[in-house]
CSV table of C-alpha atoms and ligand atoms in Angstrom, one decimal:
chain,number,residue,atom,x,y,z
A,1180,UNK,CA,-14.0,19.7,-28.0
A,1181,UNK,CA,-13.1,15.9,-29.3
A,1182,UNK,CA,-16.2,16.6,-32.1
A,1183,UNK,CA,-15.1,19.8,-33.0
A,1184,UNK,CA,-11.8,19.0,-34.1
A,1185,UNK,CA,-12.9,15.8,-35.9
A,1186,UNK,CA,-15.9,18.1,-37.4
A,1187,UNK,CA,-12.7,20.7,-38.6
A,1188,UNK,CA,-10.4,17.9,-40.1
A,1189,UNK,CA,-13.5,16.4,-41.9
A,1190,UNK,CA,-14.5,20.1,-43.4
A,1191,UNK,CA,-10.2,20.7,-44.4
A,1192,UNK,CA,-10.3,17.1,-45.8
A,1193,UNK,CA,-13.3,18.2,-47.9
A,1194,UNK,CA,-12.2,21.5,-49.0
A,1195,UNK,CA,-8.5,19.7,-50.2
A,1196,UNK,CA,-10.8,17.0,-52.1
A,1197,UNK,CA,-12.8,20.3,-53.8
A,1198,UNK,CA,-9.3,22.0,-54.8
A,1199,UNK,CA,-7.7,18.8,-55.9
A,1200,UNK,CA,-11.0,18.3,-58.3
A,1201,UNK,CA,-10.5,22.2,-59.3
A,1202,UNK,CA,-6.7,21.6,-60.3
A,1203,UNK,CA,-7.4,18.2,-62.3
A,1204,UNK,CA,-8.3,17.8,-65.5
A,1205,UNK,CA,-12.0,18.6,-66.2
A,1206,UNK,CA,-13.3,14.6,-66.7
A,1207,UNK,CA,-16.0,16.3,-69.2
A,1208,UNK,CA,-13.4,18.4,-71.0
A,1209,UNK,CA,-13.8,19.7,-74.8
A,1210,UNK,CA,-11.2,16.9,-75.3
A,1211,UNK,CA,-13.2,14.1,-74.1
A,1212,UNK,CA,-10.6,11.5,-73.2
A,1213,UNK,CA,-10.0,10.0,-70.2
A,1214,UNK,CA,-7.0,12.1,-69.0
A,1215,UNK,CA,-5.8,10.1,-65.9
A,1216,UNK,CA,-4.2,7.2,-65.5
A,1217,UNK,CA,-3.7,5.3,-62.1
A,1218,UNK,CA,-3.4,8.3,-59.9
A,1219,UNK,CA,-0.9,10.6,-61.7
A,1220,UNK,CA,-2.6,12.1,-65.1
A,1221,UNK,CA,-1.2,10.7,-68.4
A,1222,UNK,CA,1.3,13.8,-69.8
A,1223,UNK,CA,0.2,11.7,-73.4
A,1224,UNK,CA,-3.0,13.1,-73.2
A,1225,UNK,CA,-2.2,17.2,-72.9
A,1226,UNK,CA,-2.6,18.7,-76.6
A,1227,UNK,CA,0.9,18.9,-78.2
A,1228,UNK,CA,2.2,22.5,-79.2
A,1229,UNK,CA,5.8,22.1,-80.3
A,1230,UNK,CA,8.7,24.6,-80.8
A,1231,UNK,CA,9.6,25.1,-84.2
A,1232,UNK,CA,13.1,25.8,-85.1
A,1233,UNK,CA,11.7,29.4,-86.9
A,1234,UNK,CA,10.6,30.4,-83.6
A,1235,UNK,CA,13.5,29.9,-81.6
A,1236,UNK,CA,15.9,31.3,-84.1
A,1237,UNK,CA,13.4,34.2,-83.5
A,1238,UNK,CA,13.1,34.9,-79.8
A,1239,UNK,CA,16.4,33.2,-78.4
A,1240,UNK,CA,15.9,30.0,-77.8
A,1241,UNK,CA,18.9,28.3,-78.2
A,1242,UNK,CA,18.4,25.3,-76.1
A,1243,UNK,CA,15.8,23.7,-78.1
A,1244,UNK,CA,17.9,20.8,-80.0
A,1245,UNK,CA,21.8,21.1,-78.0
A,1246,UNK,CA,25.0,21.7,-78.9
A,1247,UNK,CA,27.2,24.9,-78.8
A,1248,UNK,CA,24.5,27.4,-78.1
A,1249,UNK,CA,22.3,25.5,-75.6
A,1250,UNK,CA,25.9,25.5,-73.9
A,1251,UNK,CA,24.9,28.2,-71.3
A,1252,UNK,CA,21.6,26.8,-70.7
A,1253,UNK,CA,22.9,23.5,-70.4
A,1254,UNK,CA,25.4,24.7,-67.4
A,1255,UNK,CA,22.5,26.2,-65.8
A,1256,UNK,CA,20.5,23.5,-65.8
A,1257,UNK,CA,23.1,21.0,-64.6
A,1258,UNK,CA,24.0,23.4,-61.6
A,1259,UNK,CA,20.7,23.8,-61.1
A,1260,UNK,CA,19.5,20.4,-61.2
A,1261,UNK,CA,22.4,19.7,-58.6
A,1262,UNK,CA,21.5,21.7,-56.5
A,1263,UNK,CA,17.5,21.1,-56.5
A,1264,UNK,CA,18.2,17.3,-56.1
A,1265,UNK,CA,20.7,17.8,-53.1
A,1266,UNK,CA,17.8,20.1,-51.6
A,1267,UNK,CA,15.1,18.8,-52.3
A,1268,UNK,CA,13.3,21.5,-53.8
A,1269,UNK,CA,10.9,21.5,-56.6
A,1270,UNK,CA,9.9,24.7,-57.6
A,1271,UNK,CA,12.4,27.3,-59.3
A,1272,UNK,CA,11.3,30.7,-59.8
A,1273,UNK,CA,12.8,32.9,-62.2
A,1274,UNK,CA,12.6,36.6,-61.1
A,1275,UNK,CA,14.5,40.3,-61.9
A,1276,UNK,CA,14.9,43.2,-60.6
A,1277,UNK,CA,13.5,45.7,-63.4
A,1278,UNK,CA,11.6,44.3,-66.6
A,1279,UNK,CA,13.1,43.0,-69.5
A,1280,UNK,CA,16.4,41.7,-68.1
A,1281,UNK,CA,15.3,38.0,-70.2
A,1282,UNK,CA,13.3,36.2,-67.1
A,1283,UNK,CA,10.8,34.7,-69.9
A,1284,UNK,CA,13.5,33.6,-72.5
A,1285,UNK,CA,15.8,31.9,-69.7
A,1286,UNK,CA,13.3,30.6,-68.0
A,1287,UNK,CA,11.8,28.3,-71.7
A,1288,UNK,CA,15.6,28.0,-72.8
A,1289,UNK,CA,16.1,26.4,-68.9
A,1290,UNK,CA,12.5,24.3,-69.0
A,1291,UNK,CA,14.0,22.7,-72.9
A,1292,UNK,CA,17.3,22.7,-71.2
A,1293,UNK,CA,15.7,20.2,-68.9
A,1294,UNK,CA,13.3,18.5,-70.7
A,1295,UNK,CA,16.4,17.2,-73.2
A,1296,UNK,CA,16.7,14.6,-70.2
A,1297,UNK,CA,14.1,12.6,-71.2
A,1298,UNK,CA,14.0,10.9,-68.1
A,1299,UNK,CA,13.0,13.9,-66.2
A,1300,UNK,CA,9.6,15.4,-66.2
A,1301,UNK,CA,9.4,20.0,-66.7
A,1302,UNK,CA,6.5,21.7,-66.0
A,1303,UNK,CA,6.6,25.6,-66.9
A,1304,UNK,CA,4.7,28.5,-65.5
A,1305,UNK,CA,3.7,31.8,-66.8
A,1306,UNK,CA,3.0,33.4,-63.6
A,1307,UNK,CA,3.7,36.6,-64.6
A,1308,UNK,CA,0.1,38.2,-64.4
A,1309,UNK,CA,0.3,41.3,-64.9
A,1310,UNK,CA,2.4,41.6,-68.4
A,1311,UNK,CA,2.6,37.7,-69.7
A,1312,UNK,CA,4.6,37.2,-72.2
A,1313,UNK,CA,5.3,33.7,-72.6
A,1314,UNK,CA,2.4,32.8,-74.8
A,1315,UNK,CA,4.0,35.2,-77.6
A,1316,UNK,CA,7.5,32.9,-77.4
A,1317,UNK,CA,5.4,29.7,-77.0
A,1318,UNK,CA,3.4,30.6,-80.2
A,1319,UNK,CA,0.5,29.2,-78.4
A,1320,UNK,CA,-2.2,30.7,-76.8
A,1321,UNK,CA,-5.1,28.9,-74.7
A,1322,UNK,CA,-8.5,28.8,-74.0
A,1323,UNK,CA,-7.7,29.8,-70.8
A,1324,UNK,CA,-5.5,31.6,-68.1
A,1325,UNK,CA,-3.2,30.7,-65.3
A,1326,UNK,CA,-4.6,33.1,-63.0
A,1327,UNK,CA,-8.2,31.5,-63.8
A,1328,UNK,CA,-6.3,28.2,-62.8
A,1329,UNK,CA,-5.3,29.6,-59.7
A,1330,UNK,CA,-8.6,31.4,-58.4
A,1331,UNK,CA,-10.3,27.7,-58.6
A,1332,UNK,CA,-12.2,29.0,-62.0
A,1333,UNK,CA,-10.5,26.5,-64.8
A,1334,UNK,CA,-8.9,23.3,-64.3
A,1335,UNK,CA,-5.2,23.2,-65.0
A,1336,UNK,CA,-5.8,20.4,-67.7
A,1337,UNK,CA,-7.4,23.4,-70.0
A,1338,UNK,CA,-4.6,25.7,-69.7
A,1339,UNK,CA,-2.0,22.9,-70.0
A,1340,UNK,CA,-0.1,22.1,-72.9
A,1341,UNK,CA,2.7,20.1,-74.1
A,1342,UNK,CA,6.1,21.4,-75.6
A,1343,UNK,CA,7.3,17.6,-75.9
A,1344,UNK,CA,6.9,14.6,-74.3
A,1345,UNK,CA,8.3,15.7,-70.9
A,1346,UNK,CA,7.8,19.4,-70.8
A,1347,UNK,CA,4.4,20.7,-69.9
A,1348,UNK,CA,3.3,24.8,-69.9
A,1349,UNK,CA,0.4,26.6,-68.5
A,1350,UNK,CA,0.4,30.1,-70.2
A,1351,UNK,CA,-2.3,32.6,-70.0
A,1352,UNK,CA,-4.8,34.2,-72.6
A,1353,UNK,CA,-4.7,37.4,-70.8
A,1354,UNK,CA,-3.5,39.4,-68.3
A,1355,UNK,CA,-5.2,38.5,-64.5
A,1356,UNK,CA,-6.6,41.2,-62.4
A,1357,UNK,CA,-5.4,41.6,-58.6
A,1358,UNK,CA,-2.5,39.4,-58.3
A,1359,UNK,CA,-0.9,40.2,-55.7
A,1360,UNK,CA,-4.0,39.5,-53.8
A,1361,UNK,CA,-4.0,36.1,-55.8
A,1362,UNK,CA,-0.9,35.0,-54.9
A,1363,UNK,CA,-1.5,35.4,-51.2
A,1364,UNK,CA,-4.9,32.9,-50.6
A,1365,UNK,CA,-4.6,29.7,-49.6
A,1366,UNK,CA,-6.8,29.0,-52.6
A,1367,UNK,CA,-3.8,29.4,-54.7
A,1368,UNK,CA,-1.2,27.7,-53.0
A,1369,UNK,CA,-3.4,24.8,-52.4
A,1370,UNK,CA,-3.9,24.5,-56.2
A,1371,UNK,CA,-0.1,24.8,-56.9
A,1372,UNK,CA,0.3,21.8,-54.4
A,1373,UNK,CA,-2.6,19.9,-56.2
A,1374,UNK,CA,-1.2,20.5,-59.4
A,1375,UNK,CA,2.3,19.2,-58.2
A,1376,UNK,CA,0.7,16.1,-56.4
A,1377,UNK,CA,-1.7,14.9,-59.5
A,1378,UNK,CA,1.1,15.5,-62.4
A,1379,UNK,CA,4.2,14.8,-60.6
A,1380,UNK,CA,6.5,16.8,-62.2
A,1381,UNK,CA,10.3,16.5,-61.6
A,1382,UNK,CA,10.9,20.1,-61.7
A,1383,UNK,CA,8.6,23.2,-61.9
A,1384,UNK,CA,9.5,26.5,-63.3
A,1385,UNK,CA,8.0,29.4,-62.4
A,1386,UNK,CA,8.2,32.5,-65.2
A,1387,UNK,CA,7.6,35.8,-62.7
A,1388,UNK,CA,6.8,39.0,-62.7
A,1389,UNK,CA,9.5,42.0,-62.3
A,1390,UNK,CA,10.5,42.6,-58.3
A,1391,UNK,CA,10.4,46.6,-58.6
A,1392,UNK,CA,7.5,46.7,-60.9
A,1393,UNK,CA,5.0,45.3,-58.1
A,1394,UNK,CA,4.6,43.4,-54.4
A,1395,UNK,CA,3.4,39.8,-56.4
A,1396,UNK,CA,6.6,38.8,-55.6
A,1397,UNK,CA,6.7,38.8,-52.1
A,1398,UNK,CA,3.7,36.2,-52.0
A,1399,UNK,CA,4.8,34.4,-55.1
A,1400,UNK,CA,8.1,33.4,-53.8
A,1401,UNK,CA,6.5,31.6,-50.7
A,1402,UNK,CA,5.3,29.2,-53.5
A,1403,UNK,CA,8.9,28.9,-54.6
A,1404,UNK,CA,11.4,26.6,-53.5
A,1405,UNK,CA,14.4,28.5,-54.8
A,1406,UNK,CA,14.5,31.5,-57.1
A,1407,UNK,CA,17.2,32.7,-59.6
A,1408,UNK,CA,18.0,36.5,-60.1
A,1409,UNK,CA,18.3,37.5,-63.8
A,1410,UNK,CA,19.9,40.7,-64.2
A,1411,UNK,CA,20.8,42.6,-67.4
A,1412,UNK,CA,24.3,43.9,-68.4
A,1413,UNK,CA,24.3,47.4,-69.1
A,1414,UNK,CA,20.8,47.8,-68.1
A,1415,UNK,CA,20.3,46.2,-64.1
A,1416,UNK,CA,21.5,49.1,-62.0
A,1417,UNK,CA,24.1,47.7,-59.0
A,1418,UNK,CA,21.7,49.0,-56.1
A,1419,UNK,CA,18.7,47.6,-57.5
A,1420,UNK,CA,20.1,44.2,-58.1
A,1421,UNK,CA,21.5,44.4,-54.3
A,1422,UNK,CA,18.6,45.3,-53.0
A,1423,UNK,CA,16.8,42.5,-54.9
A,1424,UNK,CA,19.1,39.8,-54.2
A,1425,UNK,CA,18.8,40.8,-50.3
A,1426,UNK,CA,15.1,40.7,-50.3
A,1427,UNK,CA,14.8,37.5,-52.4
A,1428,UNK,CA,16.9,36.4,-49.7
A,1429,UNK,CA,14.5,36.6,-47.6
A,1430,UNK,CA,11.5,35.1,-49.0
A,1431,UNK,CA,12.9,32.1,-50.7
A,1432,UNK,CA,16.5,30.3,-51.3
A,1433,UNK,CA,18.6,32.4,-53.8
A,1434,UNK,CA,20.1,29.8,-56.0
A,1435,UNK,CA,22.1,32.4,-57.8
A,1436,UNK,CA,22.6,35.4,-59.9
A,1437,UNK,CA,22.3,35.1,-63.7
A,1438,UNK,CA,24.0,37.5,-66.1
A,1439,UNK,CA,22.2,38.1,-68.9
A,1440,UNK,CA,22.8,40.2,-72.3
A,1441,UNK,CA,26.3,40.3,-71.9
A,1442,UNK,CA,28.0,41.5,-74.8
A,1443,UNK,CA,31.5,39.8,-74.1
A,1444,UNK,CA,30.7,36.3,-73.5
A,1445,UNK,CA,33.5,33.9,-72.1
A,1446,UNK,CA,35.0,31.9,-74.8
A,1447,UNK,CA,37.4,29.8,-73.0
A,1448,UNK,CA,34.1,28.2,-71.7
A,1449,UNK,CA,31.7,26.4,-73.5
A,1450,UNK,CA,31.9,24.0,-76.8
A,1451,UNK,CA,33.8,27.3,-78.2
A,1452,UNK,CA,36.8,26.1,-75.4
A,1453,UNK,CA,36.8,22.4,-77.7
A,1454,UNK,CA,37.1,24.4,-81.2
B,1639,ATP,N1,20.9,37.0,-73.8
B,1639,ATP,C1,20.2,37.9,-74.5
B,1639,ATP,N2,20.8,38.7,-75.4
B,1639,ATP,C2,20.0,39.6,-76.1
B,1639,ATP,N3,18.7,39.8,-76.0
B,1639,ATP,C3,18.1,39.0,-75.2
B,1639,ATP,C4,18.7,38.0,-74.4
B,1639,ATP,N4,17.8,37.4,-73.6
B,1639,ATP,C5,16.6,37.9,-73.9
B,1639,ATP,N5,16.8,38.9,-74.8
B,1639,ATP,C6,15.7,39.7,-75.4
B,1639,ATP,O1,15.3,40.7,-74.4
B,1639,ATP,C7,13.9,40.9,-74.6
B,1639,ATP,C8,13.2,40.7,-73.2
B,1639,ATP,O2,13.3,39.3,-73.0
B,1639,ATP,P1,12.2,38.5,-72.1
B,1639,ATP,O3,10.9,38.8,-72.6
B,1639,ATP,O4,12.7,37.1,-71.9
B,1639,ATP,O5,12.5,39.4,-70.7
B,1639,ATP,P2,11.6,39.4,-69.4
B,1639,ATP,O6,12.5,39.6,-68.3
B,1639,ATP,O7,10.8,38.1,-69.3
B,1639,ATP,O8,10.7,40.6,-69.7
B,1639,ATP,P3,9.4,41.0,-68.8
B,1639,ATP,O9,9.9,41.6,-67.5
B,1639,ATP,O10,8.7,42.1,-69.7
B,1639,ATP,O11,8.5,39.8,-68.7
B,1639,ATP,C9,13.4,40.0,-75.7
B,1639,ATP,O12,13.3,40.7,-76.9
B,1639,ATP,C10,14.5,38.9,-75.7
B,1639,ATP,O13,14.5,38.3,-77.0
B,1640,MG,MG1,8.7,37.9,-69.1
């Protein structure tokens, strides 16, 4: 009985050893650089893709350089940040009920938010398989795909790229087949974890699918620390965003609600409250 347990721990040690090597950087990448150093890999060495200001004028992304209109990112993220640091959690995933409600544009404004602080270290997720998006915001498309990551097919270092010094994405090239399926193997969760362990982010942000479009959610969020629930105004219907918040609830820590698209924003908040 004795040898069968020690044969089982030596066989899990081995497989975690195989996923660890399938989530690191490839050692004989494209890139050919040595891309660890000590036992975290070396964020210097991920090929640097930044934001120009043309393409965040054009898709919303206001957090990008500060001041008055990063103002509602900048709450986010300092509520957020609270809140993960008091708890402990690591991962944030960024959900809605329907589509379209601005999951993908809160989640890069929150990730740039973040990444301001240079002391803290952002990784951001497209794990929205099905319809990604983020790629078309980033302005960057790779080689490769998340979901390839995931299944054990491409290491995360050929997906990976770097917004700025402390903010690292891994988008996709296409859509992923089956990811609901995906997102409920070990295989994948393992990887996540590896990924975590060898890059050691502060923070990772998870960019998800819609909750009524599909079931990836209800694996996806047991890879989640916390989520937050973006809902449109004017477009998020009251039942559905009930019904959303309750089941979220169940699979993950609901950090909060986030109105988006509102077309009467709070002035008496904000730098507009200092003008
Ligand atoms: N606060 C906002 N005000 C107006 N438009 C917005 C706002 N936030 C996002 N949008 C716009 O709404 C559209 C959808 O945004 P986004 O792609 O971020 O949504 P999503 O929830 O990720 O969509 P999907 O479910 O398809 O992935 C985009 O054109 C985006 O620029
Ligand atoms: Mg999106």
């Amino acid at each position: 009985m004795e040898k069968l347990e020690a044969a089982m721990a030596k066989a899990r040690e081995r497989r975690k050893a195989v996923l660890r090597e399938a989530a690191a950087p490839a050692r004989k990448s494209a890139l050919a650089v040595p891309v660890r150093s000590g036992p975290s890999v070396d964020w210097g060495t991920v090929p640097l893709v930044p934001f120009v200001a043309a393409r965040a004028r054009r898709f919303r992304i206001s957090a990008l350089f500060g001041g008055r209109d990063a103002t509602p990112y900048d709450l986010l993220r300092s509520r957020a940040l609270r809140l993960m640091q008091e708890n402990g959690w690591k991962r944030l995933a960024i959900t809605s009920p329907e589509a379209g409600c601005g999951k993908s544009t809160i989640a890069l404004n929150l990730a740039l938010s973040i990444a301001r602080q240079k002391d803290l270290r952002v990784m951001l997720f497209d794990l929205d398989f099905r319809r990604p998006n983020l790629h078309k915001i980033v302005g960057h498309t790779p080689p490769h795909s998340m979901h390839e990551v995931l299944a054990g097919d491409v290491p995360f270092f050929d997906v990976a790229a770097r917004i700025s010094d402390n903010l690292v994405v891994g988008l996709n090239q296409a859509p992923g087949s089956n990811p609901a399926e995906l997102f409920q193997s070990q295989r994948a969760k393992d990887i996540l974890d590896a990924i975590q362990e060898d890059w050691r982010p502060d923070l990772i942000i998870y960019d998800t699918p819609p909750m009524l479009g599909s079931d990836d959610h209800v694996n996806l969020m047991s890879k989640a620390d916390c989520a937050l629930l973006v809902v449109a105004a004017e477009m998020s219907k009251l039942p559905n965003v009930d019904f959303c918040e309750k089941e979220l609830g169940q699979l993950t820590k609901v950090m909060g609600v986030v109105l988006n698209k509102c077309r009467y924003p709070d002035d008496t908040t904000g730098y507009a409250y200092y003008e």
